[in-house]
């Protein structure tokens, strides 16, 4: 598998997804009130949290075991059978307590929620099976199709008078079509299940389940608690800020998804040196966008929310700054956390997750009541910082983790230089419209790139990455000058 090429494919797909999501939310924010849009975000939050017990970590376990190459067909069938029971229980519970769910969400969404949980599980399972076959790059189009279908179908239903429910219909169709496509693209056939494979999957999934809890709770716990203590309008404003920050970790997520099956295979082959070389190669690209994005948000958070969405969402401008700082931590965590699980230490990732979940829950309950939306953002940063630090520490016990401090220092210097240039620019040409906002963002990107390219090591790394994308060799092989 060419890791560089697959990472680029996924980055392009994630970039396309981000553009569609960003544009879609911006469009829908101008068609719906923050309260109405908040209902959709609460629906997504419920799907995200209920997916945890519906999956029990089995999707990640299936990807791990199939990627190892030992009895993949039997592993696939066993995983499907194991997943059926918890999924049935959760869906039945949603239908049984539908009236309470409808009251909480503010719309009659319980039946749609049950369908969405099944759809999301099938969609994610299909992607992870193809990824486990070391064909991660081929999932790029499926991920992009999911968001594109959501926007097109959602727009159609919204225009037809379905209101916020139309966005939910778009979500459901967006799950179904890529799942069918993934099943057609997979090469792993169904085999005969066995108790041996049950033990293998559950031994991994019980720890992967806890890590999954961390991921989904991290993504949705604050939204659910905001919806409980505050209003759906607050949910809408907070989640819009969150979606803006999601754009900056496109590359990080793509790299993490790409290297997981390859690191898993190298771990099975005891090729430890290869794993130790690929981690520092992944860290710099993960942070090269997140760091300048934080500095840019310090300057233009209110303008972004006002001109791209609506003035009503500008109340979350400080939230946007705090959450953008958190994305720097997330860019590191997606690499180290998945590497920890890929090297067959899900129990340590689970331990870090338990600490982070507990911290996040306590801080959200306390700080949201005390400080509102900014309290939720602070809770997220603190808890995720703890999770990231613990994962880095655990990984360093088994691998020599080399952090490219010199390169990262230059990225920070370049970001500060960009900020100073933009401050000077704004004093001459104030940002007073969406066109001037995008113009100054584009100018800032050019200035930042110019500063970055002044570093010989970063120029070399960028050139090597481009060559690896064009070649058929596997990225992640030794790169001269990295050590």
Short mmCIF file of N, CA and C in Angstrom, two decimals, residues 247-325:
data_model
loop_
_atom_site.label_atom_id
_atom_site.label_comp_id
_atom_site.label_asym_id
_atom_site.label_seq_id
_atom_site.Cartn_x
_atom_site.Cartn_y
_atom_site.Cartn_z
N UNK A 247 -12.43 21.45 9.92
CA UNK A 247 -11.76 21.56 8.62
C UNK A 247 -10.25 21.39 8.76
N UNK A 248 -9.68 21.81 9.88
CA UNK A 248 -8.22 21.87 9.98
C UNK A 248 -7.57 20.52 10.26
N UNK A 249 -8.34 19.50 10.61
CA UNK A 249 -7.72 18.19 10.86
C UNK A 249 -8.02 17.20 9.74
N UNK A 250 -8.34 17.72 8.57
CA UNK A 250 -8.59 16.86 7.42
C UNK A 250 -7.38 15.98 7.14
N UNK A 251 -6.22 16.61 7.03
CA UNK A 251 -5.01 15.85 6.73
C UNK A 251 -4.65 14.89 7.84
N UNK A 252 -4.80 15.33 9.10
CA UNK A 252 -4.47 14.47 10.23
C UNK A 252 -5.32 13.21 10.24
N UNK A 253 -6.61 13.37 10.03
CA UNK A 253 -7.51 12.21 10.02
C UNK A 253 -7.18 11.27 8.87
N UNK A 254 -6.87 11.84 7.72
CA UNK A 254 -6.54 11.01 6.56
C UNK A 254 -5.27 10.19 6.81
N UNK A 255 -4.26 10.84 7.39
CA UNK A 255 -3.01 10.14 7.69
C UNK A 255 -3.24 9.03 8.70
N UNK A 256 -4.01 9.32 9.76
CA UNK A 256 -4.26 8.33 10.80
C UNK A 256 -5.02 7.13 10.25
N UNK A 257 -6.03 7.38 9.44
CA UNK A 257 -6.80 6.28 8.85
C UNK A 257 -5.95 5.45 7.91
N UNK A 258 -5.01 6.10 7.23
CA UNK A 258 -4.19 5.39 6.26
C UNK A 258 -3.14 4.52 6.92
N UNK A 259 -2.49 5.04 7.97
CA UNK A 259 -1.38 4.29 8.54
C UNK A 259 -1.84 3.16 9.46
N UNK A 260 -3.10 3.18 9.94
CA UNK A 260 -3.52 2.16 10.90
C UNK A 260 -3.36 0.74 10.37
N UNK A 261 -3.95 0.38 9.21
CA UNK A 261 -3.78 -1.00 8.75
C UNK A 261 -2.35 -1.36 8.42
N UNK A 262 -1.56 -0.37 7.92
CA UNK A 262 -0.17 -0.66 7.58
C UNK A 262 0.66 -0.87 8.85
N UNK A 263 0.46 -0.04 9.86
CA UNK A 263 1.16 -0.22 11.13
C UNK A 263 0.76 -1.55 11.77
N UNK A 264 -0.52 -1.87 11.65
CA UNK A 264 -1.00 -3.15 12.18
C UNK A 264 -0.27 -4.32 11.51
N UNK A 265 -0.12 -4.26 10.20
CA UNK A 265 0.58 -5.32 9.47
C UNK A 265 2.06 -5.37 9.88
N UNK A 266 2.71 -4.20 9.99
CA UNK A 266 4.11 -4.17 10.41
C UNK A 266 4.27 -4.70 11.83
N UNK A 267 3.29 -4.39 12.69
CA UNK A 267 3.36 -4.91 14.06
C UNK A 267 3.28 -6.43 14.07
N UNK A 268 2.41 -6.99 13.24
CA UNK A 268 2.29 -8.45 13.14
C UNK A 268 3.59 -9.06 12.61
N UNK A 269 4.30 -8.32 11.76
CA UNK A 269 5.57 -8.81 11.19
C UNK A 269 6.77 -8.42 12.05
N UNK A 270 6.51 -7.75 13.20
CA UNK A 270 7.56 -7.29 14.13
C UNK A 270 8.56 -6.34 13.45
N UNK A 271 8.05 -5.54 12.52
CA UNK A 271 8.89 -4.55 11.82
C UNK A 271 8.82 -3.23 12.60
N UNK A 272 9.37 -3.24 13.81
CA UNK A 272 9.24 -2.11 14.72
C UNK A 272 9.92 -0.85 14.19
N UNK A 273 11.08 -1.01 13.55
CA UNK A 273 11.80 0.16 13.05
C UNK A 273 10.99 0.93 12.02
N UNK A 274 10.25 0.20 11.20
CA UNK A 274 9.41 0.89 10.20
C UNK A 274 8.33 1.74 10.89
N UNK A 275 7.75 1.18 11.95
CA UNK A 275 6.72 1.93 12.69
C UNK A 275 7.33 3.17 13.32
N UNK A 276 8.52 3.02 13.90
CA UNK A 276 9.17 4.16 14.54
C UNK A 276 9.53 5.26 13.55
N UNK A 277 9.77 4.89 12.30
CA UNK A 277 10.09 5.90 11.28
C UNK A 277 8.85 6.61 10.78
N UNK A 278 7.73 5.91 10.72
CA UNK A 278 6.56 6.53 10.09
C UNK A 278 5.85 7.52 11.01
N UNK A 279 5.96 7.31 12.34
CA UNK A 279 5.25 8.20 13.26
C UNK A 279 5.74 9.65 13.17
N UNK A 280 7.05 9.93 13.25
CA UNK A 280 7.48 11.33 13.10
C UNK A 280 7.17 11.89 11.71
N UNK A 281 7.18 11.00 10.69
CA UNK A 281 6.82 11.47 9.35
C UNK A 281 5.36 11.90 9.28
N UNK A 282 4.53 11.37 10.18
CA UNK A 282 3.10 11.69 10.17
C UNK A 282 2.77 12.90 11.04
N UNK A 283 3.59 13.17 12.07
CA UNK A 283 3.28 14.23 13.02
C UNK A 283 3.33 15.62 12.39
N UNK A 284 4.40 15.91 11.65
CA UNK A 284 4.52 17.25 11.06
C UNK A 284 3.38 17.58 10.10
N UNK A 285 3.04 16.70 9.13
CA UNK A 285 1.90 17.02 8.27
C UNK A 285 0.60 17.19 9.04
N UNK A 286 0.47 16.50 10.18
CA UNK A 286 -0.75 16.62 10.97
C UNK A 286 -0.90 18.00 11.59
N UNK A 287 0.22 18.62 11.93
CA UNK A 287 0.18 19.91 12.62
C UNK A 287 0.40 21.11 11.72
N UNK A 288 0.79 20.88 10.48
CA UNK A 288 1.20 21.99 9.61
C UNK A 288 0.02 22.88 9.23
N UNK A 289 -1.21 22.37 9.39
CA UNK A 289 -2.40 23.18 9.15
C UNK A 289 -3.03 23.64 10.46
N UNK A 290 -3.05 22.75 11.46
CA UNK A 290 -3.74 23.05 12.72
C UNK A 290 -3.14 24.27 13.43
N UNK A 291 -1.83 24.38 13.44
CA UNK A 291 -1.19 25.48 14.18
C UNK A 291 -1.50 26.85 13.55
N UNK A 292 -1.28 27.05 12.23
CA UNK A 292 -1.62 28.37 11.67
C UNK A 292 -3.12 28.66 11.71
N UNK A 293 -3.95 27.62 11.66
CA UNK A 293 -5.40 27.84 11.74
C UNK A 293 -5.79 28.46 13.08
N UNK A 294 -5.12 28.03 14.14
CA UNK A 294 -5.40 28.62 15.46
C UNK A 294 -5.06 30.11 15.47
N UNK A 295 -3.88 30.46 14.94
CA UNK A 295 -3.48 31.86 14.92
C UNK A 295 -4.42 32.70 14.06
N UNK A 296 -4.84 32.14 12.92
CA UNK A 296 -5.78 32.86 12.08
C UNK A 296 -7.12 33.08 12.75
N UNK A 297 -7.57 32.08 13.52
CA UNK A 297 -8.85 32.20 14.22
C UNK A 297 -8.79 33.24 15.32
N UNK A 298 -7.64 33.41 15.94
CA UNK A 298 -7.48 34.48 16.94
C UNK A 298 -7.86 35.84 16.35
N UNK A 299 -7.57 36.01 15.07
CA UNK A 299 -7.84 37.30 14.42
C UNK A 299 -9.27 37.41 13.90
N UNK A 300 -9.81 36.33 13.36
CA UNK A 300 -11.03 36.46 12.56
C UNK A 300 -12.17 35.53 12.98
N UNK A 301 -12.22 35.10 14.23
CA UNK A 301 -13.28 34.17 14.65
C UNK A 301 -14.67 34.79 14.50
N UNK A 302 -14.84 36.02 14.95
CA UNK A 302 -16.16 36.67 14.85
C UNK A 302 -16.55 36.89 13.39
N UNK A 303 -15.60 37.31 12.57
CA UNK A 303 -15.90 37.54 11.15
C UNK A 303 -16.30 36.24 10.44
N UNK A 304 -15.64 35.15 10.78
CA UNK A 304 -15.96 33.85 10.16
C UNK A 304 -17.40 33.47 10.45
N UNK A 305 -17.80 33.55 11.72
CA UNK A 305 -19.16 33.14 12.10
C UNK A 305 -20.22 34.10 11.57
N UNK A 306 -19.87 35.40 11.53
CA UNK A 306 -20.86 36.40 11.08
C UNK A 306 -21.09 36.36 9.58
N UNK A 307 -20.01 36.36 8.81
CA UNK A 307 -20.15 36.49 7.36
C UNK A 307 -20.44 35.16 6.67
N UNK A 308 -19.91 34.06 7.18
CA UNK A 308 -20.13 32.76 6.54
C UNK A 308 -21.48 32.17 6.94
N UNK A 309 -21.86 32.38 8.20
CA UNK A 309 -23.11 31.80 8.68
C UNK A 309 -24.15 32.91 8.89
N UNK A 310 -24.18 33.47 10.08
CA UNK A 310 -25.14 34.54 10.34
C UNK A 310 -24.71 35.23 11.63
N UNK A 311 -25.13 36.48 11.81
CA UNK A 311 -24.72 37.24 12.99
C UNK A 311 -25.15 36.56 14.28
N UNK A 312 -26.22 35.76 14.23
CA UNK A 312 -26.69 35.06 15.43
C UNK A 312 -25.66 34.07 15.97
N UNK A 313 -24.81 33.56 15.08
CA UNK A 313 -23.83 32.55 15.49
C UNK A 313 -22.54 33.17 16.03
N UNK A 314 -22.40 34.48 15.92
CA UNK A 314 -21.18 35.15 16.38
C UNK A 314 -21.02 35.08 17.89
N UNK A 315 -22.07 34.71 18.61
CA UNK A 315 -21.97 34.55 20.06
C UNK A 315 -20.96 33.46 20.43
N UNK A 316 -20.64 32.59 19.47
CA UNK A 316 -19.71 31.48 19.72
C UNK A 316 -18.29 31.80 19.24
N UNK A 317 -17.94 33.08 19.07
CA UNK A 317 -16.63 33.43 18.51
C UNK A 317 -15.49 33.02 19.44
N UNK A 318 -15.64 33.22 20.75
CA UNK A 318 -14.60 32.79 21.68
C UNK A 318 -14.53 31.27 21.75
N UNK A 319 -15.69 30.63 21.66
CA UNK A 319 -15.74 29.16 21.61
C UNK A 319 -14.93 28.65 20.43
N UNK A 320 -15.05 29.32 19.30
CA UNK A 320 -14.32 28.92 18.09
C UNK A 320 -12.81 28.97 18.32
N UNK A 321 -12.33 29.99 19.01
CA UNK A 321 -10.89 30.11 19.28
C UNK A 321 -10.42 28.97 20.17
N UNK A 322 -11.17 28.68 21.23
CA UNK A 322 -10.77 27.62 22.16
C UNK A 322 -10.79 26.27 21.48
N UNK A 323 -11.83 25.99 20.70
CA UNK A 323 -11.92 24.70 20.01
C UNK A 323 -10.84 24.56 18.94
N UNK A 324 -10.43 25.67 18.34
CA UNK A 324 -9.36 25.59 17.35
C UNK A 324 -8.04 25.24 18.03
N UNK A 325 -7.82 25.72 19.25
CA UNK A 325 -6.63 25.33 20.01
C UNK A 325 -6.66 23.84 20.31
#
